[in-house]
Short mmCIF file of C-alpha atoms and ligand atoms in Angstrom, two decimals:
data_model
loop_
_atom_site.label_atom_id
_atom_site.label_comp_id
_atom_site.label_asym_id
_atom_site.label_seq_id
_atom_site.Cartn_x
_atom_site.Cartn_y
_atom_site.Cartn_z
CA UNK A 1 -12.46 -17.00 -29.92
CA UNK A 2 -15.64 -14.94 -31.39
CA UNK A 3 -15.39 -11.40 -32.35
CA UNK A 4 -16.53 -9.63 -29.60
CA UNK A 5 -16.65 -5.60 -31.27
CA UNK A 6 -16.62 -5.59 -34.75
CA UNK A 7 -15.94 -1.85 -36.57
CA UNK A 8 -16.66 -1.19 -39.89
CA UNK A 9 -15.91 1.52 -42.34
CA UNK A 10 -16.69 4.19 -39.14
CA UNK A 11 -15.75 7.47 -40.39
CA UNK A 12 -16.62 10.63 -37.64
CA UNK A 13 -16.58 14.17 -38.25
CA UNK A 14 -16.30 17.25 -36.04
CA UNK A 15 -18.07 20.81 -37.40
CA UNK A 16 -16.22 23.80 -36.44
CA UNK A 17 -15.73 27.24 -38.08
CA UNK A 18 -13.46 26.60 -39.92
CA UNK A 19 -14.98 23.65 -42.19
CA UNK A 20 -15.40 19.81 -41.45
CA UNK A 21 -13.05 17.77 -39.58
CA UNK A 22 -12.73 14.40 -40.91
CA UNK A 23 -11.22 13.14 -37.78
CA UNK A 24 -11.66 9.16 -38.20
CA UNK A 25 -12.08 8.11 -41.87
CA UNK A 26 -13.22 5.07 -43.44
CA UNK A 27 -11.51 2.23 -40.59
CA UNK A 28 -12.09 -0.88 -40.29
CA UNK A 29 -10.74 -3.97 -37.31
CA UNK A 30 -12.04 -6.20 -35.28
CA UNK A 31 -11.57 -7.19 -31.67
CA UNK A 32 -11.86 -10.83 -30.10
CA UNK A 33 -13.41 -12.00 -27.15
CA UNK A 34 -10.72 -11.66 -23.82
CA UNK A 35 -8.31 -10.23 -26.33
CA UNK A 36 -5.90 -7.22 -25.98
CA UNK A 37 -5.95 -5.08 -29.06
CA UNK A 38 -3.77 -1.88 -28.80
CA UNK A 39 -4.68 1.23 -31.29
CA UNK A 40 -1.39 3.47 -31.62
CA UNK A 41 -0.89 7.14 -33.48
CA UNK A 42 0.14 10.23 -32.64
CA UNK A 43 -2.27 13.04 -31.50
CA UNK A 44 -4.98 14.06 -33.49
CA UNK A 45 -4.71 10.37 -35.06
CA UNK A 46 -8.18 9.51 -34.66
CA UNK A 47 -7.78 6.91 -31.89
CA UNK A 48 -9.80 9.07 -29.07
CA UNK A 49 -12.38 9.32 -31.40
CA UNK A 50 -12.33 5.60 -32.45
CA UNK A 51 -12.42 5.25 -28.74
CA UNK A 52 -15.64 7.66 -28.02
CA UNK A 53 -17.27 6.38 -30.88
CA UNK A 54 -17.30 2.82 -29.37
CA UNK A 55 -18.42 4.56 -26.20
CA UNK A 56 -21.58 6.26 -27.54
CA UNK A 57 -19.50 9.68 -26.60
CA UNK A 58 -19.97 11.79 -30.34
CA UNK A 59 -22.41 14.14 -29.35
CA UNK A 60 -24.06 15.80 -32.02
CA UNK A 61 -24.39 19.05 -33.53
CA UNK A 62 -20.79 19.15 -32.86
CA UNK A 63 -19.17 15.24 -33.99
CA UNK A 64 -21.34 13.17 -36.25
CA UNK A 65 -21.14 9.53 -37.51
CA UNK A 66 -21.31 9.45 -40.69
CA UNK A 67 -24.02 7.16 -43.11
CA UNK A 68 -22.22 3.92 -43.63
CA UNK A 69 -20.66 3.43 -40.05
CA UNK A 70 -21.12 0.29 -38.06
CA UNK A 71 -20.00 -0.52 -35.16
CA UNK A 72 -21.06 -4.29 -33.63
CA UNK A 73 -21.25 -5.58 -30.37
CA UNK A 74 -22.00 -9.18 -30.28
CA UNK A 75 -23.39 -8.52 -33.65
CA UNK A 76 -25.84 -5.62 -32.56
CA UNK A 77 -24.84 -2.04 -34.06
CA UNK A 78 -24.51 -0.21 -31.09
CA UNK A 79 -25.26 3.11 -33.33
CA UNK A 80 -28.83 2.16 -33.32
CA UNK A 81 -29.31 1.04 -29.37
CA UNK A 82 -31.98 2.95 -27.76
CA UNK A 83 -31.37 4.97 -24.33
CA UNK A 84 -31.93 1.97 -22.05
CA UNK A 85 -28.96 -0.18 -23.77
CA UNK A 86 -27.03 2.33 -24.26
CA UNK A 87 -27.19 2.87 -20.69
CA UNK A 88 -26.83 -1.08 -20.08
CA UNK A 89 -24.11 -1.18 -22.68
CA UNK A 90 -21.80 1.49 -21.12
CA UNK A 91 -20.74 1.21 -17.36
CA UNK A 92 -22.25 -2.76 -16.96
CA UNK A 93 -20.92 -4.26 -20.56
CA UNK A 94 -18.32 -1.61 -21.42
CA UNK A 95 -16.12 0.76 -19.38
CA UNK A 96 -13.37 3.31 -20.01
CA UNK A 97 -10.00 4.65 -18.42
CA UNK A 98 -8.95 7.95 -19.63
CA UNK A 99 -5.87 9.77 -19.32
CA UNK A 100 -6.50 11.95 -16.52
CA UNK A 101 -7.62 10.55 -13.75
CA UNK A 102 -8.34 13.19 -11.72
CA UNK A 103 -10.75 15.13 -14.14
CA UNK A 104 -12.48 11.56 -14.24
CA UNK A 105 -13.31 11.41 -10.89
CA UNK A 106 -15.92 13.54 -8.88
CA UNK A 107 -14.15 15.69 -6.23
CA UNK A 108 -17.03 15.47 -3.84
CA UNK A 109 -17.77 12.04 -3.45
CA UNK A 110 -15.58 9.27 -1.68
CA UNK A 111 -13.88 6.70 -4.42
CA UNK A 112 -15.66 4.30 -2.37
CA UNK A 113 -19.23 5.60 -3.28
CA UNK A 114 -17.91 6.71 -6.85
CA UNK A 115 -17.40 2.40 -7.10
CA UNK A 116 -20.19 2.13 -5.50
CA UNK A 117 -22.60 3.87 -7.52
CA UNK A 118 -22.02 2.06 -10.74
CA UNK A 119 -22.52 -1.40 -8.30
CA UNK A 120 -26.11 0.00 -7.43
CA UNK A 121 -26.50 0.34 -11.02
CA UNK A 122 -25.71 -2.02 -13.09
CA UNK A 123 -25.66 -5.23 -10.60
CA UNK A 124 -28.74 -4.43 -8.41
CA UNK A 125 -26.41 -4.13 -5.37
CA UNK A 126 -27.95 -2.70 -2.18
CA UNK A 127 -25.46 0.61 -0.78
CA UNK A 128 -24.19 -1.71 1.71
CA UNK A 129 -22.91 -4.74 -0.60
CA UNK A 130 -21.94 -2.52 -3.06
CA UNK A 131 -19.59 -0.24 -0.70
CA UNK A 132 -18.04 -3.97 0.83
CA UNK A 133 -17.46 -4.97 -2.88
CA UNK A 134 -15.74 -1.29 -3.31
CA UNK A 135 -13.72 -2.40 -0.59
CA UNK A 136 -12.72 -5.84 -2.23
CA UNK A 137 -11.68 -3.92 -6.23
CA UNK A 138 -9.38 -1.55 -4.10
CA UNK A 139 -7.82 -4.48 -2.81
CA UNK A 140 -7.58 -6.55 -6.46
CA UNK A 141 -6.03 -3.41 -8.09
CA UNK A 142 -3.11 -2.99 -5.15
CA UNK A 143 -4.55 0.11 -3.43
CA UNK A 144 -2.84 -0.91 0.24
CA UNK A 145 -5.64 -0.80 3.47
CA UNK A 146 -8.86 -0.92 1.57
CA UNK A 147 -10.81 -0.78 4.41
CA UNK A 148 -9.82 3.03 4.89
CA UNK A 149 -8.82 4.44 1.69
CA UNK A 150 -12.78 3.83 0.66
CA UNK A 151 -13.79 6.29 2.67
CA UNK A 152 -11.41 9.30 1.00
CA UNK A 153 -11.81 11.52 -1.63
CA UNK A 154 -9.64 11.37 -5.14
CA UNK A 155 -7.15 14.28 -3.65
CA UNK A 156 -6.28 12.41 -1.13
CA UNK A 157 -4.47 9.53 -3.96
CA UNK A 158 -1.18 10.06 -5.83
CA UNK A 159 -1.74 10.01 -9.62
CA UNK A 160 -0.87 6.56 -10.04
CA UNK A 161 -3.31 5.37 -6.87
CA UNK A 162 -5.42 7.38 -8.74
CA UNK A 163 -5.54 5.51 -11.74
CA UNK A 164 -5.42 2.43 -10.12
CA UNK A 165 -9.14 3.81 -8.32
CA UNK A 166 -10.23 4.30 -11.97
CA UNK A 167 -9.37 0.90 -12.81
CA UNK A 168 -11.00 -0.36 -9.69
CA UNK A 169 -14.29 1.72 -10.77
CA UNK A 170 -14.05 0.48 -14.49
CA UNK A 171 -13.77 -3.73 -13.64
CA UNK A 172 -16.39 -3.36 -10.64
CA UNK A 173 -18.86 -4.68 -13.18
CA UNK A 174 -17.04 -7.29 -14.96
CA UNK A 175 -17.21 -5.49 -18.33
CA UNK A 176 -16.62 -7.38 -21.40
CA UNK A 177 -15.05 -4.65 -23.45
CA UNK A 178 -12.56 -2.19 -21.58
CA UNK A 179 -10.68 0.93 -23.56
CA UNK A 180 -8.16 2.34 -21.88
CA UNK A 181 -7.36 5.78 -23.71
CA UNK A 182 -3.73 7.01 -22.94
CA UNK A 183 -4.04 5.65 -19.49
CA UNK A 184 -0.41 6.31 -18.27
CA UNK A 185 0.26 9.18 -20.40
CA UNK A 186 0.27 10.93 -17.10
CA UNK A 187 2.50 9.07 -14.57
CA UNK A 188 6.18 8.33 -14.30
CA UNK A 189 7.76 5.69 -15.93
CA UNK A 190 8.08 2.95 -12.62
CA UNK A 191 4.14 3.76 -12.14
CA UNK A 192 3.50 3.09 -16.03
CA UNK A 193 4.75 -0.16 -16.04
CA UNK A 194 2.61 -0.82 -13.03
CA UNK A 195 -0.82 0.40 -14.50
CA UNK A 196 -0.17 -1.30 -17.42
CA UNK A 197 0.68 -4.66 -15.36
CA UNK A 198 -2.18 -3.96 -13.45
CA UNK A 199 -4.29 -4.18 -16.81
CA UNK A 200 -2.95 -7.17 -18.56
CA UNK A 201 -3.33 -8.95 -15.25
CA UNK A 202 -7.22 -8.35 -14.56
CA UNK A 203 -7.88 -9.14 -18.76
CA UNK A 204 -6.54 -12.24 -18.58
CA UNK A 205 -7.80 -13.21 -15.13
CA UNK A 206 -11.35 -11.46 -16.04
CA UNK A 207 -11.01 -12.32 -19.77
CA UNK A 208 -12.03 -9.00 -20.54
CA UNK A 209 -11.46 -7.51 -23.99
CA UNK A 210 -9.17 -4.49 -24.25
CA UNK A 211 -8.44 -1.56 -26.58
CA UNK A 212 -5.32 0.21 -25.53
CA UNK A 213 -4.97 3.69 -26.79
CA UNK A 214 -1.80 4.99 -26.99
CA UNK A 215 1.10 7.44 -28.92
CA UNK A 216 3.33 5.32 -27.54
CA UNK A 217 4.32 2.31 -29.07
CA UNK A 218 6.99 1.23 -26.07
CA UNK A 219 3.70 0.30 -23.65
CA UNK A 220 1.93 -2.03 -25.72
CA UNK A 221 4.56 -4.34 -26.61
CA UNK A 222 3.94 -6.79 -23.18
CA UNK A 223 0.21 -5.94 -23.53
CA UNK A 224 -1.27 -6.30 -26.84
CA UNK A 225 -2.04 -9.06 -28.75
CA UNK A 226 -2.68 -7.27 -31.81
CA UNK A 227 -1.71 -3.71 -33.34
CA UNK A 228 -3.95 -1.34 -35.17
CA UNK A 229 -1.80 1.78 -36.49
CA UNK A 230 -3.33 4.86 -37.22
CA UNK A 231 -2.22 8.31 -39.27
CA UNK A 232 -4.89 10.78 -40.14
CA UNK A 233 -7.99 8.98 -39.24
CA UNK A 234 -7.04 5.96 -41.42
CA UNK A 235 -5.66 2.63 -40.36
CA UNK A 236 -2.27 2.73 -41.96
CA UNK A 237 -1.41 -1.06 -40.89
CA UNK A 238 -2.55 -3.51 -38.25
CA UNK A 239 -0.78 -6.90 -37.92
CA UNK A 240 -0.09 -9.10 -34.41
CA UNK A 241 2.54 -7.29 -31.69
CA UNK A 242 5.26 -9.44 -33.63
CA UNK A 243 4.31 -8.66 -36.88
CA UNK A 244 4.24 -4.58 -36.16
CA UNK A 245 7.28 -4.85 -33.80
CA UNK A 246 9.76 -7.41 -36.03
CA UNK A 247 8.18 -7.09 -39.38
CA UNK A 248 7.03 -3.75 -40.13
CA UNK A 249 5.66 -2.69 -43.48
CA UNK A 250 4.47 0.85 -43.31
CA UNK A 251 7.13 3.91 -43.38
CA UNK A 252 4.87 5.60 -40.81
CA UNK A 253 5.17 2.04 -38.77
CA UNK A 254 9.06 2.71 -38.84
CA UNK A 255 9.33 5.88 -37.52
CA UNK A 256 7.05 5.04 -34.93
CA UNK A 257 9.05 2.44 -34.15
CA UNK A 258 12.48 4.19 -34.10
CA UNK A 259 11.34 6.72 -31.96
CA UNK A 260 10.79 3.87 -29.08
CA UNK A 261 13.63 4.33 -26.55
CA UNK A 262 15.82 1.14 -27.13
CA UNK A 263 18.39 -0.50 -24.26
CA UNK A 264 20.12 -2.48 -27.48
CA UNK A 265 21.02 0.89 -28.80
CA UNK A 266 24.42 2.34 -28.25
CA UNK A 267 24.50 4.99 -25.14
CA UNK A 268 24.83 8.23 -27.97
CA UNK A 269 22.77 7.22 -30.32
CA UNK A 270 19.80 9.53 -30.58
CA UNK A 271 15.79 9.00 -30.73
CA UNK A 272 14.50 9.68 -33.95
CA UNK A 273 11.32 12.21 -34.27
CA UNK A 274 8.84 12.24 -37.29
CA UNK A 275 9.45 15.18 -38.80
CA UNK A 276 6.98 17.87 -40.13
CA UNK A 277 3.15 17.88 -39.20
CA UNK A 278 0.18 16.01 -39.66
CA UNK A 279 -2.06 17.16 -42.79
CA UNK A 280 -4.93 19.49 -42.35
CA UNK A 281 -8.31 17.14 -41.72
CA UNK A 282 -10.70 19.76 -43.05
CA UNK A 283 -9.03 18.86 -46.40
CA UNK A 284 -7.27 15.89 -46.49
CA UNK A 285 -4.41 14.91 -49.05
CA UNK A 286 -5.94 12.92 -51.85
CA UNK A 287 -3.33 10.50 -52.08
CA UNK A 288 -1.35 8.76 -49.11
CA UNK A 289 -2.09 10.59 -46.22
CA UNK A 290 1.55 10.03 -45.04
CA UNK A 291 2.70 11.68 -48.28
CA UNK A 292 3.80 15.14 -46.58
CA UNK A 293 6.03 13.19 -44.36
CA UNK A 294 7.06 10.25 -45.99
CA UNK A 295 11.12 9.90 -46.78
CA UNK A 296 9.91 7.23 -49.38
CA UNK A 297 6.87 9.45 -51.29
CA UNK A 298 7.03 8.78 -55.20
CA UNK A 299 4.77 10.63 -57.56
CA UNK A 300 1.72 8.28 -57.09
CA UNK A 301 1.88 8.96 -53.50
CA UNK A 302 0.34 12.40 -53.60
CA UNK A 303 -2.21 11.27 -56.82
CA UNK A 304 -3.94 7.80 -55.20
CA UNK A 305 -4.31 6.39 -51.94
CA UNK A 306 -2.98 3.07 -51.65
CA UNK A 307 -4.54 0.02 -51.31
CA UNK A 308 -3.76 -2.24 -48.35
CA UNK A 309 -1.90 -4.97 -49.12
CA UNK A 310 -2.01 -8.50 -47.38
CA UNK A 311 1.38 -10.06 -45.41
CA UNK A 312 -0.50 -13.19 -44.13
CA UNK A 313 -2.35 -13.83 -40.65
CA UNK A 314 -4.21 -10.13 -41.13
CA UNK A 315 -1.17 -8.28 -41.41
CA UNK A 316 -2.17 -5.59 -43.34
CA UNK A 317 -0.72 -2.32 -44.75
CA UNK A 318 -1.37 0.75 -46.93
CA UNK A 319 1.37 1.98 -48.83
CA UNK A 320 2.75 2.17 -52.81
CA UNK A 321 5.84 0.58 -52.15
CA UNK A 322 4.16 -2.96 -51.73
CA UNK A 323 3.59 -2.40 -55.62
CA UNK A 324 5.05 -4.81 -57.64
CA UNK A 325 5.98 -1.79 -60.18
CA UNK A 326 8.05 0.28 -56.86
CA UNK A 327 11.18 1.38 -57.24
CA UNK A 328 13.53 -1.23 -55.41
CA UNK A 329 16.05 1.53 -54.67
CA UNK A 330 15.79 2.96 -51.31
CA UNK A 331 12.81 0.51 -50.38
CA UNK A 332 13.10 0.02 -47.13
CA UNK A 333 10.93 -3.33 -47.15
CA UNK A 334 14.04 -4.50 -49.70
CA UNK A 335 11.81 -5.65 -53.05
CA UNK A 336 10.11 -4.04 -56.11
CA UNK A 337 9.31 -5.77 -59.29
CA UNK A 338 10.40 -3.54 -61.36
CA UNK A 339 13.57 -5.10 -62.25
CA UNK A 340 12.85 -6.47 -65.69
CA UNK A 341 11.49 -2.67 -66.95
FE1 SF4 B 1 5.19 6.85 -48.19
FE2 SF4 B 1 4.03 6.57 -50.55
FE3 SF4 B 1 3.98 4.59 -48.81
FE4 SF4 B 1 2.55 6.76 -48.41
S1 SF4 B 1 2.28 5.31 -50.05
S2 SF4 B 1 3.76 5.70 -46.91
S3 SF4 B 1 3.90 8.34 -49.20
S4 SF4 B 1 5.77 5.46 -49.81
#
């Protein structure tokens, strides 16, 4: 498989007031033709901004990408596409979901025409094809009587119909690349596990290449191929599903992963929450930017960012304990060299 979106060293900052926000800083990851690569983090992470910045949707005065940036599709850096392929790029060779479905979709026109539109668009349909085609996604993403629901308007659908119409609107041009930021953030649980079916379904029957965004770690498991984890606009470890899941090597990784609801766990055993708040972006620690948090911080923590280290297969993580001179004691990855000092 070829690398289909290649990012590299992409660091985006928001001006406010109050200084500059150095939302996404310095990350770099790769995704493959028809695979599904899931970015997780908690809020304010950097992953919706990751995600825009792939869509062309940093707008300056307000965000800017910074000198240095690249981001390839196919080998083109999409940062220096003129109007006409950006406009070719996003809607006909890359789509989004977002969270909110509703917001997404224009009140005043029938999901049908809203399908429609991007048909006309990007595949030279005439009205008439494209509104039949309409008719045909509503039917691959499980909307029931196609034929009617066309013709009504996005109040008319539950949230998770909703979502499935968004779905509908983002595959009706076969893209290539699909992000889907947070996209069943809003729904119950039962209707979760359906979008996210849903998804994994049409990428591997479309080959499409995905980029799931989510806080939660629970979703991607059946979805992703890969895992890129984020914590204060850095990439704090990426690794395969399996590595991230059953061989974690980040402390940030851990308590992600121990505040996933568990059916192995015993009935009173409670969910574990990462405690205390992500640093201030305007001025970022200058060591780990876990540090603030991190059970395991040592005094190097808050002096030098670490390094990533390497685990094999592009399993990758960022943290001092890897160091062959870390304190064994309390290591939760169970080594340091230090035993001969
Ligand atoms: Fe924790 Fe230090 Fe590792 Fe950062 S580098 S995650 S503070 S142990």
């Amino acid at each position: 498989m070829g690398k289909l979106l290649e990012v590299n060293n992409l660091r985006v900052s928001y001006h406010t007031y109050a200084g500059e926000v150095q939302s996404v800083r310095g990350i770099t990851f790769d995704v493959e033709e028809g695979e599904a690569l899931a970015i997780v983090g908690e809020s304010g992470c950097g992953k919706s901004v990751t995600a825009k910045s792939i869509m062309g949707l940093i707008k300056k005065p307000a965000g800017e990408i910074k000198a240095g940036s690249e981001i390839l599709y196919r080998g083109q850096n999409i940062l220096n596409f003129s109007k006409k392929e950006w406009s070719e790029y996003r809607g006909g060779e890359s789509a989004i979901i977002f969270q909110d479905a509703l917001a997404a979709l224009n009140p005043t026109m029938t999901v049908g025409k809203q399908i429609a539109e991007n048909l006309i668009m990007h595949k030279n349909m005439s009205k008439a094809e494209a509104l039949k085609e309409a008719v045909n996604m509503l039917r691959l993403v499980g909307i029931p009587n196609p034929e009617e629901r066309v013709k009504q308007y996005p109040h008319e659908f539950s949230g998770g119909m909703r979502q499935r119409v968004m779905i509908a609107i983002a595959f009706a041009c076969d893209p290539k690349l699909l992000i889907a930021d947070e996209p069943t953030t809003a729904l119950d649980v039962t209707i979760q596990s359906q979008i996210m079916d849903l998804i994994k379904k049409l990428q591997k029957e479309l080959n499409t290449s995905v980029i799931l965004i989510t806080h939660d770690l629970g979703v991607v498991a059946n979805v992703a191929k890969r895992i890129v984890v984020m914590y204060s606009g850095n990439i704090v470890e990426k690794g395969s599903c399996e590595d991230i899941f059953y061989n974690p090597k980040h402390p940030y990784t851990l308590a992600l992963l121990s505040a996933v609801p568990r059916l192995d766990l015993k009935n009173k055993q409670e969910l574990a929450s990462i405690e205390g708040t992500p640093p201030d972006l305007i001025a970022p620690p200058k060591g780990c930017p876990f540090s603030t948090r991190c059970k395991y911080c040592m005094e190097i923590c808050c002096e030098k960012a670490p390094e990533y280290t390497e685990f094999g297969d592009g399993h990758v993580a960022a943290c001092w304990l890897h160091h062959p001179y870390a304190a064994k004691e309390l290591n939760p990855f169970g080594y340091g060299g230090n035993d001969n000092e």
